[in-house]
Short mmCIF file of C-alpha atoms and ligand atoms in Angstrom, two decimals:
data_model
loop_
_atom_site.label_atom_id
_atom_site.label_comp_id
_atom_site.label_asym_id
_atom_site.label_seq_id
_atom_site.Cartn_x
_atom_site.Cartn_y
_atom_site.Cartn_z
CA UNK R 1 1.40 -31.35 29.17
CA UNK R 2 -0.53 -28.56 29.46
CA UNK R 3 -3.49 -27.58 26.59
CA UNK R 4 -4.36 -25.08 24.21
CA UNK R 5 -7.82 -23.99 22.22
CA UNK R 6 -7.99 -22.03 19.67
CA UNK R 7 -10.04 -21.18 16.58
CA UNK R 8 -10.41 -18.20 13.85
CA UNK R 9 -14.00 -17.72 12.05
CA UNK R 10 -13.71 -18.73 8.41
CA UNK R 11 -15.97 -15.88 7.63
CA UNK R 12 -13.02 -13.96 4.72
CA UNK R 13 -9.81 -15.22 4.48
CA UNK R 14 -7.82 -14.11 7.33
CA UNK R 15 -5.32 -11.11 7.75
CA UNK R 16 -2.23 -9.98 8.52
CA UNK R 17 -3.89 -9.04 11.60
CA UNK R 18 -5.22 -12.75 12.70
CA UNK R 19 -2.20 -13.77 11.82
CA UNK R 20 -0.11 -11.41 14.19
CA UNK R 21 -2.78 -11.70 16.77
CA UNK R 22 -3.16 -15.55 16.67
CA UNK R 23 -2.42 -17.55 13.88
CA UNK R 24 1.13 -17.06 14.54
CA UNK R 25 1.19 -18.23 17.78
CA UNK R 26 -0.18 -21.41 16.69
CA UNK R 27 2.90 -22.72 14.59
CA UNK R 28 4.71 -21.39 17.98
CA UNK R 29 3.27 -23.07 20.79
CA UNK R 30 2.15 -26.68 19.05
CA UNK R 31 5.78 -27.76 20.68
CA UNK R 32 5.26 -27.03 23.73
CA UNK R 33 1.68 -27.97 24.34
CA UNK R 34 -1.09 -30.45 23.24
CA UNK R 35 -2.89 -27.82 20.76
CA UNK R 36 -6.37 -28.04 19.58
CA UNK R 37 -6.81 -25.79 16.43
CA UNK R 38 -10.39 -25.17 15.40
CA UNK R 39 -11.94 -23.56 12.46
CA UNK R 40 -15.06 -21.51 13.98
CA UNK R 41 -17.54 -22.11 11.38
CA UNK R 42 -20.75 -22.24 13.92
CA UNK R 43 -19.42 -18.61 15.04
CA UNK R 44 -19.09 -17.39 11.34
CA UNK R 45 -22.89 -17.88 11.02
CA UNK R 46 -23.49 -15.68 13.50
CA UNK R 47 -23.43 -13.15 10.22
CA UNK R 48 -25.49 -13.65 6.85
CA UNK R 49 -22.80 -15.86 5.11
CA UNK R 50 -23.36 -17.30 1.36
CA UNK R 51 -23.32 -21.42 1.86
CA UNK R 52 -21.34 -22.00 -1.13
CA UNK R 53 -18.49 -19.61 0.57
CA UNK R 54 -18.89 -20.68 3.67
CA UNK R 55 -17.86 -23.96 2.68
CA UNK R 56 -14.73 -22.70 0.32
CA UNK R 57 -13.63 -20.69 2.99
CA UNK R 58 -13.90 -23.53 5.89
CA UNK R 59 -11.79 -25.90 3.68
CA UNK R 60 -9.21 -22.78 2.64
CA UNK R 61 -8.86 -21.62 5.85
CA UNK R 62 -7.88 -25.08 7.04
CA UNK R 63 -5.69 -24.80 4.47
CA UNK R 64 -4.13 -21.86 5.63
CA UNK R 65 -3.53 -23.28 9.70
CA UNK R 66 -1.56 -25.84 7.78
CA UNK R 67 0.17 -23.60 5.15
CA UNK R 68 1.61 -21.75 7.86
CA UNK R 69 3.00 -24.18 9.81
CA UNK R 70 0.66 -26.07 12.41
CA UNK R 71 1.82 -29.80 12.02
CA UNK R 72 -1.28 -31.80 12.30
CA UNK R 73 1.07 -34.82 14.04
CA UNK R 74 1.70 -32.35 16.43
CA UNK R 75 -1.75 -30.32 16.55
CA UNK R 76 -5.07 -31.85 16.47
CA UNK R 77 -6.94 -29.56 13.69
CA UNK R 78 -11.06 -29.85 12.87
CA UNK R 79 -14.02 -28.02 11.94
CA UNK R 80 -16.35 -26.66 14.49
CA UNK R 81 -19.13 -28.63 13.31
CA UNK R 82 -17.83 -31.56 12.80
CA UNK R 83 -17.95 -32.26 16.85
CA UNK R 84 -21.58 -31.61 17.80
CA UNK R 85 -20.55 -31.45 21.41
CA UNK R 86 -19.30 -27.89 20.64
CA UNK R 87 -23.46 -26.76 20.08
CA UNK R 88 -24.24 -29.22 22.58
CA UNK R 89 -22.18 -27.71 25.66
CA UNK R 90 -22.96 -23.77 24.48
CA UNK R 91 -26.66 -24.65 25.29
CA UNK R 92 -25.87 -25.60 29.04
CA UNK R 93 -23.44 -22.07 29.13
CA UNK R 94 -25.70 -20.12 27.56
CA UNK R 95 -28.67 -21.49 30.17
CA UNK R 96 -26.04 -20.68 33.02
CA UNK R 97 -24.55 -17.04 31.49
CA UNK R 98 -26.62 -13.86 32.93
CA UNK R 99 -28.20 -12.15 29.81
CA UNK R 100 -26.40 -8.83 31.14
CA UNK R 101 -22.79 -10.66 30.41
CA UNK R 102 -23.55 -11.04 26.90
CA UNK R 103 -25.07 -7.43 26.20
CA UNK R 104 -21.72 -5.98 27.98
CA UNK R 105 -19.61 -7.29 25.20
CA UNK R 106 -17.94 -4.68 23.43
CA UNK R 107 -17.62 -6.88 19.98
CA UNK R 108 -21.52 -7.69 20.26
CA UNK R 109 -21.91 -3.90 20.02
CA UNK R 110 -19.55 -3.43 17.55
CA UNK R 111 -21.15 -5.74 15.17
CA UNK R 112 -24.70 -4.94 16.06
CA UNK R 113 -24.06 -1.46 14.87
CA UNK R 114 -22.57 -2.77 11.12
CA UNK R 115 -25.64 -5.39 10.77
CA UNK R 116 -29.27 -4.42 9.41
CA UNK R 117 -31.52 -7.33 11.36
CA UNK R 118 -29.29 -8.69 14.08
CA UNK R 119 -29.93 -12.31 14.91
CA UNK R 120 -29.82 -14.02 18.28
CA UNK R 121 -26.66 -15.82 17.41
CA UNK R 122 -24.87 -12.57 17.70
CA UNK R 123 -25.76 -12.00 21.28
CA UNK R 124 -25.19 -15.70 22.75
CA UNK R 125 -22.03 -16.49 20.22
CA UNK R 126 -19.76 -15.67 23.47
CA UNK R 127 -21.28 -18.67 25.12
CA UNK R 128 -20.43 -20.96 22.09
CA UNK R 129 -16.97 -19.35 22.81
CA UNK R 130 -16.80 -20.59 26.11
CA UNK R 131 -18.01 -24.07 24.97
CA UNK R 132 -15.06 -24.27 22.71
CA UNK R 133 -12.90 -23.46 25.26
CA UNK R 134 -14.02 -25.76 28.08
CA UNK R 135 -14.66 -28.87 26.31
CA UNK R 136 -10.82 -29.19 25.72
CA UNK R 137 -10.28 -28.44 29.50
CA UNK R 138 -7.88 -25.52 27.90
CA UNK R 139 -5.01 -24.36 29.77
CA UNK R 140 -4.23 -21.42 27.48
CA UNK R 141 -5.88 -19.34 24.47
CA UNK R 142 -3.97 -17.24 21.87
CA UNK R 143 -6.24 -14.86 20.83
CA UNK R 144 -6.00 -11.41 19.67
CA UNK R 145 -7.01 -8.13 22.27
CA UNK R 146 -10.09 -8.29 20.94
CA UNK R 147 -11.16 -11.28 22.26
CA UNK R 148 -10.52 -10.59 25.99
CA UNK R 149 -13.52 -10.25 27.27
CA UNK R 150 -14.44 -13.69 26.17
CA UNK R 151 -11.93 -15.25 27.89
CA UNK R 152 -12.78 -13.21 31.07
CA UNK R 153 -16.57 -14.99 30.35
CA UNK R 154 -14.94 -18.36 30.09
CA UNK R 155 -13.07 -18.04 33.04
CA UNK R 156 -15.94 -16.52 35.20
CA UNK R 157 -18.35 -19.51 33.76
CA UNK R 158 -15.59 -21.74 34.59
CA UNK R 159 -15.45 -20.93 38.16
CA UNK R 160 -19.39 -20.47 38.54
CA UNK R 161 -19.82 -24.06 37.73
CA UNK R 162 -17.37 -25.60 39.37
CA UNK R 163 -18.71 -24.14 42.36
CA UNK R 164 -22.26 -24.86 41.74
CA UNK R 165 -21.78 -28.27 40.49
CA UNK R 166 -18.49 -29.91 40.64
CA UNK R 167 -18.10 -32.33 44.45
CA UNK R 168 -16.59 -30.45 47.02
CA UNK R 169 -12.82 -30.42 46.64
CA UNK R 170 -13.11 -30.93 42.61
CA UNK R 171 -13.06 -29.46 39.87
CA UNK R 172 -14.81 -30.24 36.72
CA UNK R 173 -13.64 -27.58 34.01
CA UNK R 174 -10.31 -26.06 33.90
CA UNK R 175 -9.85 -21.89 34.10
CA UNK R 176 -7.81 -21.04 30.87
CA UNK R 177 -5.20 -18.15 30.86
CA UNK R 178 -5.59 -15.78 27.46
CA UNK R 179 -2.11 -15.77 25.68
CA UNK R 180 -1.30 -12.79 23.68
CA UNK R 181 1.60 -11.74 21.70
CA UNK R 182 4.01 -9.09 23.50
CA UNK R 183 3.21 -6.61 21.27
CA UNK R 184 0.27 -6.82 17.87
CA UNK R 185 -2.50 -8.12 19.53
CA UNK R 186 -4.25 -5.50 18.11
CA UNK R 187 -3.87 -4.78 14.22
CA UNK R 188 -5.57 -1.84 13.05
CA UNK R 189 -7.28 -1.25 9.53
CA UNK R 190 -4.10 0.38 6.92
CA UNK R 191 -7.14 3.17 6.27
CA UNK R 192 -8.40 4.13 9.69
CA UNK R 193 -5.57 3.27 11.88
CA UNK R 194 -7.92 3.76 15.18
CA UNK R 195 -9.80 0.96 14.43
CA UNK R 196 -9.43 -2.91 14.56
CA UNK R 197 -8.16 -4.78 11.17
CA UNK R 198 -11.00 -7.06 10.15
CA UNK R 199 -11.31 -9.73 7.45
CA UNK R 200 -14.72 -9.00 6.87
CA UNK R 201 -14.07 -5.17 6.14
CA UNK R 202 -16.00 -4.09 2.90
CA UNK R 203 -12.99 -1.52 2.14
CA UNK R 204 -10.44 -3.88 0.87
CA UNK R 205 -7.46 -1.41 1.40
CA UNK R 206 -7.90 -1.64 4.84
CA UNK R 207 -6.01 -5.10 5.56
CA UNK R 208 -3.86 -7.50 3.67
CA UNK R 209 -5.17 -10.68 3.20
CA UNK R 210 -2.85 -14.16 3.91
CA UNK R 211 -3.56 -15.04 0.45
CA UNK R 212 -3.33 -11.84 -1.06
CA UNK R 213 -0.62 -11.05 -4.20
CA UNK R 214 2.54 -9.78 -3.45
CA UNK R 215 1.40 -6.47 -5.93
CA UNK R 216 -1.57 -6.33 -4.03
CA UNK R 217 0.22 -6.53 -0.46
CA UNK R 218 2.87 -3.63 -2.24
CA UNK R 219 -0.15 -1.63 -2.71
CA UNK R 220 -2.08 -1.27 0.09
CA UNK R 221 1.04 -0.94 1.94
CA UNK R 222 1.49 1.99 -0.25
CA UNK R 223 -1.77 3.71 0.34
CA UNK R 224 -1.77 2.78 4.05
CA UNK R 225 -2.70 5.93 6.00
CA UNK R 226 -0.09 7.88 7.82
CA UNK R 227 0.44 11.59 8.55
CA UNK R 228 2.60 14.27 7.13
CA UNK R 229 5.65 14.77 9.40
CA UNK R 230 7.29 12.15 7.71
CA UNK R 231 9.59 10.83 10.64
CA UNK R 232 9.06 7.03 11.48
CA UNK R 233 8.42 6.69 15.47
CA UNK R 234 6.68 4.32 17.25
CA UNK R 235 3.56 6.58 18.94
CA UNK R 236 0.66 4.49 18.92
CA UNK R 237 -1.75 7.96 20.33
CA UNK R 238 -0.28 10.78 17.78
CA UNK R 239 1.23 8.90 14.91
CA UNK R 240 -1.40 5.50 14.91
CA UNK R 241 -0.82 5.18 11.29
CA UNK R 242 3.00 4.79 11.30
CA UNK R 243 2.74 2.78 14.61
CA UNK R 244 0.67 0.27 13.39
CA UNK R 245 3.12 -0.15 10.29
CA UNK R 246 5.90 -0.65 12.54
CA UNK R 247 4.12 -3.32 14.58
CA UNK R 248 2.91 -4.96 11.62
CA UNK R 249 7.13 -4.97 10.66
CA UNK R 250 8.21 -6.00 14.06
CA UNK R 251 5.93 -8.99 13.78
CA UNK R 252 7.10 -10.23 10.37
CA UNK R 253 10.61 -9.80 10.94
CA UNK R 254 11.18 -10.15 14.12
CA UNK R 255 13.20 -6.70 14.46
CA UNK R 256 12.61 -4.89 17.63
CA UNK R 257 10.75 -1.75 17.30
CA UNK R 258 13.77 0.23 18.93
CA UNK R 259 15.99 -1.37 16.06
CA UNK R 260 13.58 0.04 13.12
CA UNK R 261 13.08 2.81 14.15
CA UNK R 262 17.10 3.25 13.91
CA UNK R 263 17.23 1.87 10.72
CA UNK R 264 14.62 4.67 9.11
CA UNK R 265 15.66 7.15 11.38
CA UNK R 266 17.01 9.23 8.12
CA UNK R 267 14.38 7.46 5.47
CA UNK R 268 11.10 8.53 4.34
CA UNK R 269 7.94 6.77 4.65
CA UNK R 270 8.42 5.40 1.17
CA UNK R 271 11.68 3.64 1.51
CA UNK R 272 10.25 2.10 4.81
CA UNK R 273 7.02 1.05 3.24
CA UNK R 274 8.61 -0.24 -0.17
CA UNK R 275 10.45 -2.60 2.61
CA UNK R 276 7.35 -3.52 4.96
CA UNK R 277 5.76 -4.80 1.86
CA UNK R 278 9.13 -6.87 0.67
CA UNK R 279 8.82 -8.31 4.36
CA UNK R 280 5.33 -9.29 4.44
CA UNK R 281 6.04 -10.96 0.83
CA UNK R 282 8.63 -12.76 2.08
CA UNK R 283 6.72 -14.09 4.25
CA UNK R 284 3.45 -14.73 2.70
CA UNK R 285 4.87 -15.73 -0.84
CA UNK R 286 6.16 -19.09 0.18
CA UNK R 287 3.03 -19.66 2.21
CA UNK R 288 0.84 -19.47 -0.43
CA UNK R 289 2.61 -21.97 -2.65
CA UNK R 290 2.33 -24.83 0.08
CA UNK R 291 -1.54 -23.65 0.41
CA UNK R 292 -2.13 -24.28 -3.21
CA UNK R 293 -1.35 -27.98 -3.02
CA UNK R 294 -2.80 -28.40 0.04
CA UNK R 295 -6.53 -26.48 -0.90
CA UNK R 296 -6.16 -28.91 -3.77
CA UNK R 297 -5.16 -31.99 -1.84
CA UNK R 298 -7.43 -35.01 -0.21
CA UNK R 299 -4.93 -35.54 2.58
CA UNK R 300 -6.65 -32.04 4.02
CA UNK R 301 -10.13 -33.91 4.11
CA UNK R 302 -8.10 -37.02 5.98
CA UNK R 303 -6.32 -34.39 8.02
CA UNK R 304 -9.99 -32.84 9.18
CA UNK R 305 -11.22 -36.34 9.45
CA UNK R 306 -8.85 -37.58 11.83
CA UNK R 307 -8.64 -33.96 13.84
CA UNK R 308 -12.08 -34.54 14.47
CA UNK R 309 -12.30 -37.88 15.58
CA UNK R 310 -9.31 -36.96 18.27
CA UNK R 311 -11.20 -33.84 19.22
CA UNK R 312 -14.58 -35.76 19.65
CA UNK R 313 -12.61 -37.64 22.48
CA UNK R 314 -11.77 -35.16 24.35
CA UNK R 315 -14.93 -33.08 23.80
CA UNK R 316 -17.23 -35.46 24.43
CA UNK R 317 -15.78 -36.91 27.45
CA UNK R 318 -15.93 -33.07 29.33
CA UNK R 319 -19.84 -33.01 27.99
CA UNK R 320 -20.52 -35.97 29.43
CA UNK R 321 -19.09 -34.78 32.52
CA UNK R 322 -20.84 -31.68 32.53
CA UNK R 323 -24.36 -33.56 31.52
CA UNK R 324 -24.00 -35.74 34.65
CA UNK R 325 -22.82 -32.44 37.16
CA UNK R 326 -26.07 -30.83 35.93
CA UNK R 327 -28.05 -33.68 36.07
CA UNK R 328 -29.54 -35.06 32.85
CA UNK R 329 -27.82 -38.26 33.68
CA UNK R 330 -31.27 -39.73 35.02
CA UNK R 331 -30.89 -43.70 34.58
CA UNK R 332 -30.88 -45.49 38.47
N1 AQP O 1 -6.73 -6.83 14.01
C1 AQP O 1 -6.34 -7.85 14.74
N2 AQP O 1 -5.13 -7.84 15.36
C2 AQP O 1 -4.72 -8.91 16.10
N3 AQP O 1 -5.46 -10.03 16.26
C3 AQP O 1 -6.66 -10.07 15.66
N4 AQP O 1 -7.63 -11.01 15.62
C4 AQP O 1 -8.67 -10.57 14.88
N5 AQP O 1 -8.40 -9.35 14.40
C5 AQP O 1 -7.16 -9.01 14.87
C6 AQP O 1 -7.54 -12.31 16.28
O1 AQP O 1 -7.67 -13.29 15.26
C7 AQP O 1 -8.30 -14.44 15.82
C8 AQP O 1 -9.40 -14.90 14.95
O2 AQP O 1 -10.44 -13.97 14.96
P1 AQP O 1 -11.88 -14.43 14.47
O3 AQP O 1 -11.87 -14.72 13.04
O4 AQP O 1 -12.35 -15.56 15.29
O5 AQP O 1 -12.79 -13.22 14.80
P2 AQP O 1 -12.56 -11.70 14.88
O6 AQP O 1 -11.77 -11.37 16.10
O7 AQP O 1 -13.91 -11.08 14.77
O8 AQP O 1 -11.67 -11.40 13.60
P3 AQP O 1 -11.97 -10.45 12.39
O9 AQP O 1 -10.82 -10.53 11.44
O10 AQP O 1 -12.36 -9.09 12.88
O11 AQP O 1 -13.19 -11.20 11.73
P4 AQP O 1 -14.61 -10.64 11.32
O12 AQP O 1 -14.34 -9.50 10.37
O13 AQP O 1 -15.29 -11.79 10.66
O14 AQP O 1 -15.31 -10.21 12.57
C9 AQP O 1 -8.76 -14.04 17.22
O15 AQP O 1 -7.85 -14.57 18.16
C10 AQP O 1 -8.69 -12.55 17.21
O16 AQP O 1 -8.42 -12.02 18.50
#
């Protein structure tokens, strides 16, 4: 069976867009693969985060992967930090990954330019990336758009060291594929719909939040920006505002784009955003309940126990594999 990685940085609670982008695909794919789902917590520190919240928001957004649907009898799920193999492999990649690669990623500059004092983490946070990746010998990733480059990284590191270290003919680490959905890999921000929804956005109008109230989801669906023609096409360069509603709709109900834009071909954009919002309700509303019980619950401590004793096997098997191709295996 082939394997999937993937992880989302508890640093906010996630959005609509993580959830189109990846979260999503999670519930999807844990049938037809052996799934590892991760919560990121050594990349959220890559920002000032408060401990206390760090900590709420580890344990909530575990929560959440389970909430939504991932079945942890089907999917192992764990914390980041909870398998030290995941710092202990991003050394080797970072000690192996030109200083060049890193600097060329587009979400390093993005986030160096929103940050007062940048720390190191910032920069090398790709390799820890990769590290996540490889130690489950992944076969795909569902990640947002965003996130391409990384992958491009992982696979580039993947094939450097198997060349430079794995016995002729083998192969040591396994080149992952990225998996994104057909179409919402990229969610932009409901206020400036030419750039990327983020959780960690200080205007909170600019995304909906998984856990966010359905008056609060009617509301920012409400004051989403658009433009003033008033006809709902799909027109991602001149009409970014409406397009990104009506990806953000084709996602959550599974409606074609073609098929909506039918429908509201004779409604205003208030009829079609009093419905967005019922649709993302729908959807969130009974999501949230199951969260409650489960934030609440001890079986979500037993759930990241056991997730991360089944991940440690895996994990620690590649870096021990890895240790011995670069040779700190040094007993006779
Ligand atoms: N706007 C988006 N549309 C589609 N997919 C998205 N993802 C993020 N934003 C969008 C995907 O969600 C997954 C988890 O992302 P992450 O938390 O690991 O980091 P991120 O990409 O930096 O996400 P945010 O929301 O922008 O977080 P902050 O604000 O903390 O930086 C990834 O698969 C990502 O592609």
């Amino acid at each position: 069976m082939e394997r999937i990685f993937s992880g989302v940085q508890p640093s906010g609670i996630p959005t609509i867009g993580n959830y189109v982008g990846a979260l999503k695909q999670f519930v999807d794919l844990q049938n037809e693969y052996e799934t590892y789902y991760c919560v990121v917590n050594q990349h959220a520190i890559t920002v000032p985060q408060n401990p206390a919240k760090l900590r709420e928001q580890t344990r909530s957004l575990a929560a959440l992967y389970l909430a939504l649907g991932v079945d942890p009898n089907q999917a192992t799920v764990f914390v980041q930090s909870d398998v030290p193999a995941h710092a202990q492999a991003a050394w080797m990649v970072e000690c192996l990954t030109p200083l060049g690669q890193l600097e060329r990623m587009t979400q390093y500059k993005d986030k160096v330019q929103k940050q007062q004092s940048v720390q190191a983490g910032l920069l090398t946070y790709p390799a820890l990336m990769v590290a996540d990746i490889i130690l489950y010998q992944a076969n795909l990733v569902p990640v947002g758009d965003d996130q391409t480059q990384h992958i491009e990284l992982t696979r580039d590191f993947v094939d450097r060291f198997n060349r430079d270290f794995a016995p002729k003919g083998k192969e040591i680490l396994t080149r992952p594929e990225r998996y994104t959905p057909k179409s919402g890999g990229r969610i932009m921000s409901l206020q400036d719909p030419t750039s990327k929804m983020s959780k960690s956005d200080s205007n909170q109008k600019a995304f909906i939040s998984l856990l966010d109230e359905p008056k609060q989801v009617t509301k920012k669906i409400k004051s989403a920006v658009t433009d003033s023609s008033g006809v709902i096409s799909y027109d991602p360069e001149e009409k970014a505002g409406i397009s990104n509603l009506l990806t953000i709709y084709q996602a959550f109900s599974g409606q074609t784009l073609a098929s909506l834009v039918d429908q509201y071909a004779n409604s205003g954009y208030g009829q079609f955003k009093a419905d967005l919002a019922e649709v993302i309700i729908s959807v969130l509303e009974p999501m949230q309940a199951k969260y409650q019980k489960l934030y609440q619950s001890s079986d979500l401590d037993d759930i990241l126990r056991q997730g991360a004793s089944q991940a440690k096997e895996l994990a620690n098997q590649t870096l021990a594999d890895m240790e011995a191709a670069i040779g700190f295996s040094y007993k006779l």
